[in-house]
mmCIF file of C-alpha atoms in Angstrom:
data_model
loop_
_atom_site.group_PDB
_atom_site.id
_atom_site.type_symbol
_atom_site.label_atom_id
_atom_site.label_comp_id
_atom_site.label_asym_id
_atom_site.label_seq_id
_atom_site.Cartn_x
_atom_site.Cartn_y
_atom_site.Cartn_z
ATOM 1 C CA MET A 77 125.206 108.676 91.568
ATOM 2 C CA VAL A 78 126.798 105.974 93.695
ATOM 3 C CA THR A 79 124.846 102.785 94.364
ATOM 4 C CA ASP A 80 125.303 100.735 97.493
ATOM 5 C CA TYR A 81 126.709 97.371 96.354
ATOM 6 C CA ASP A 82 124.761 95.401 98.957
ATOM 7 C CA ASN A 83 121.427 96.832 97.924
ATOM 8 C CA ILE A 84 121.569 96.087 94.191
ATOM 9 C CA GLY A 85 121.529 92.310 94.594
ATOM 10 C CA MET A 86 125.055 91.633 93.385
ATOM 11 C CA PRO A 87 126.877 88.554 94.695
ATOM 12 C CA ARG A 88 129.481 89.092 97.387
ATOM 13 C CA GLY A 89 132.792 87.322 97.357
ATOM 14 C CA GLY A 90 133.710 85.142 100.284
ATOM 15 C CA GLY A 91 137.440 85.839 99.996
ATOM 16 C CA ILE A 92 140.083 84.988 97.462
ATOM 17 C CA SER A 93 139.101 82.034 95.351
ATOM 18 C CA ASP A 94 141.588 79.926 93.434
ATOM 19 C CA PRO A 95 139.912 76.750 92.206
ATOM 20 C CA THR A 96 143.095 74.910 91.226
ATOM 21 C CA PRO A 97 144.392 74.048 94.735
ATOM 22 C CA LYS A 98 140.862 73.327 95.880
ATOM 23 C CA GLN A 99 140.357 70.810 93.089
ATOM 24 C CA ALA A 100 143.802 69.302 93.452
ATOM 25 C CA PHE A 101 143.563 68.692 97.184
ATOM 26 C CA ARG A 102 139.860 68.036 97.634
ATOM 27 C CA ASN A 103 138.747 66.133 94.568
ATOM 28 C CA LYS A 104 140.133 62.628 94.940
ATOM 29 C CA SER A 105 139.534 61.832 91.289
ATOM 30 C CA ILE A 106 142.099 64.474 90.286
ATOM 31 C CA LEU A 107 144.799 63.693 92.844
ATOM 32 C CA PRO A 108 144.985 60.492 94.898
ATOM 33 C CA GLU A 109 145.210 60.794 98.682
ATOM 34 C CA ARG A 110 148.700 59.250 98.631
ATOM 35 C CA LEU A 111 150.017 62.078 96.434
ATOM 36 C CA VAL A 112 148.311 64.714 98.573
ATOM 37 C CA ARG A 113 150.095 63.373 101.679
ATOM 38 C CA GLU A 114 153.389 63.203 99.780
ATOM 39 C CA TYR A 115 153.108 66.836 98.659
ATOM 40 C CA GLN A 116 152.086 67.944 102.141
ATOM 41 C CA ASN A 117 155.141 66.172 103.596
ATOM 42 C CA LYS A 118 157.403 67.870 101.056
ATOM 43 C CA ILE A 119 155.911 71.265 101.855
ATOM 44 C CA ALA A 120 156.378 70.673 105.579
ATOM 45 C CA PHE A 121 160.005 69.609 104.996
ATOM 46 C CA ILE A 122 160.762 72.731 102.971
ATOM 47 C CA ASP A 123 159.108 74.930 105.607
ATOM 48 C CA GLU A 124 161.122 73.301 108.376
ATOM 49 C CA SER A 125 164.404 73.321 106.446
ATOM 50 C CA SER A 126 164.082 76.888 105.229
ATOM 51 C CA SER A 127 164.090 78.112 108.819
ATOM 52 C CA HIS A 128 167.749 77.033 109.004
ATOM 53 C CA LEU A 129 168.793 79.360 106.179
ATOM 54 C CA LYS A 130 170.796 82.251 107.587
ATOM 55 C CA ARG A 131 171.664 84.497 104.656
ATOM 56 C CA GLU A 132 169.021 86.995 103.582
ATOM 57 C CA ARG A 133 169.796 86.464 99.891
ATOM 58 C CA GLU A 134 169.207 82.690 100.183
ATOM 59 C CA ILE A 135 165.906 83.217 101.965
ATOM 60 C CA THR A 136 164.774 85.744 99.363
ATOM 61 C CA ILE A 137 165.808 83.612 96.389
ATOM 62 C CA LEU A 138 164.131 80.503 97.837
ATOM 63 C CA HIS A 139 160.933 82.462 98.453
ATOM 64 C CA TRP A 140 160.860 83.826 94.912
ATOM 65 C CA LYS A 141 161.687 80.449 93.360
ATOM 66 C CA LEU A 142 158.965 78.676 95.363
ATOM 67 C CA SER A 143 156.551 81.409 94.313
ATOM 68 C CA GLY A 144 157.188 80.427 90.709
ATOM 69 C CA MET A 145 159.439 83.289 89.657
ATOM 70 C CA LYS A 146 161.833 82.535 86.815
ATOM 71 C CA THR A 147 165.558 82.455 87.506
ATOM 72 C CA LYS A 148 166.121 85.257 85.016
ATOM 73 C CA HIS A 149 163.787 87.589 86.923
ATOM 74 C CA ILE A 150 165.317 86.675 90.276
ATOM 75 C CA ALA A 151 168.764 87.472 88.876
ATOM 76 C CA GLU A 152 167.564 90.850 87.620
ATOM 77 C CA LEU A 153 165.998 91.746 90.967
ATOM 78 C CA GLU A 154 169.052 90.667 92.951
ATOM 79 C CA GLY A 155 171.502 92.235 90.546
ATOM 80 C CA ILE A 156 173.391 88.977 90.010
ATOM 81 C CA THR A 157 173.793 86.542 87.131
ATOM 82 C CA GLU A 158 171.426 83.672 86.409
ATOM 83 C CA ARG A 159 174.346 81.333 86.983
ATOM 84 C CA HIS A 160 174.806 82.720 90.497
ATOM 85 C CA VAL A 161 171.087 82.219 91.214
ATOM 86 C CA HIS A 162 171.377 78.596 90.027
ATOM 87 C CA ARG A 163 174.412 78.111 92.277
ATOM 88 C CA ILE A 164 172.561 79.521 95.314
ATOM 89 C CA ILE A 165 169.521 77.303 94.633
ATOM 90 C CA SER A 166 171.803 74.314 94.208
ATOM 91 C CA ASP A 167 173.530 75.091 97.537
ATOM 92 C CA ILE A 168 170.155 75.393 99.282
ATOM 93 C CA ALA A 169 169.001 72.049 97.821
ATOM 94 C CA LYS A 170 172.275 70.397 98.816
ATOM 95 C CA ARG A 171 171.973 71.583 102.427
ATOM 96 C CA MET A 172 168.321 70.531 102.609
ATOM 97 C CA SER A 173 169.259 67.129 101.209
ATOM 98 C CA GLU A 174 171.969 66.735 103.845
ATOM 99 C CA MET A 175 169.446 67.703 106.542
ATOM 100 C CA SER A 176 167.059 65.019 105.319
ATOM 101 C CA VAL A 177 169.792 62.372 105.522
ATOM 102 C CA VAL A 178 170.625 63.468 109.092
ATOM 103 C CA SER A 179 166.945 63.375 110.152
#
């Protein structure tokens, strides 16, 4: 017997819910407005700067690193050493830093 979910009175989700970002960016007692703006500016800078990356490997490694993946796992997926991943990330950071000085 299959029961219709709507008709048994169960709550319905309104989408994906992750309370951490909601609390961090909406509850001023957790994170001051100044820090929220600072983080938003950093995110915007990374978004803008990452569009200038040309090599597919750099784009992929930056995406995985920003998603929170460990360097060891990135190296395994790419088939390169952890040291090479660190070097690529360092090169990306160096170029982004130079772009910020130029801006």
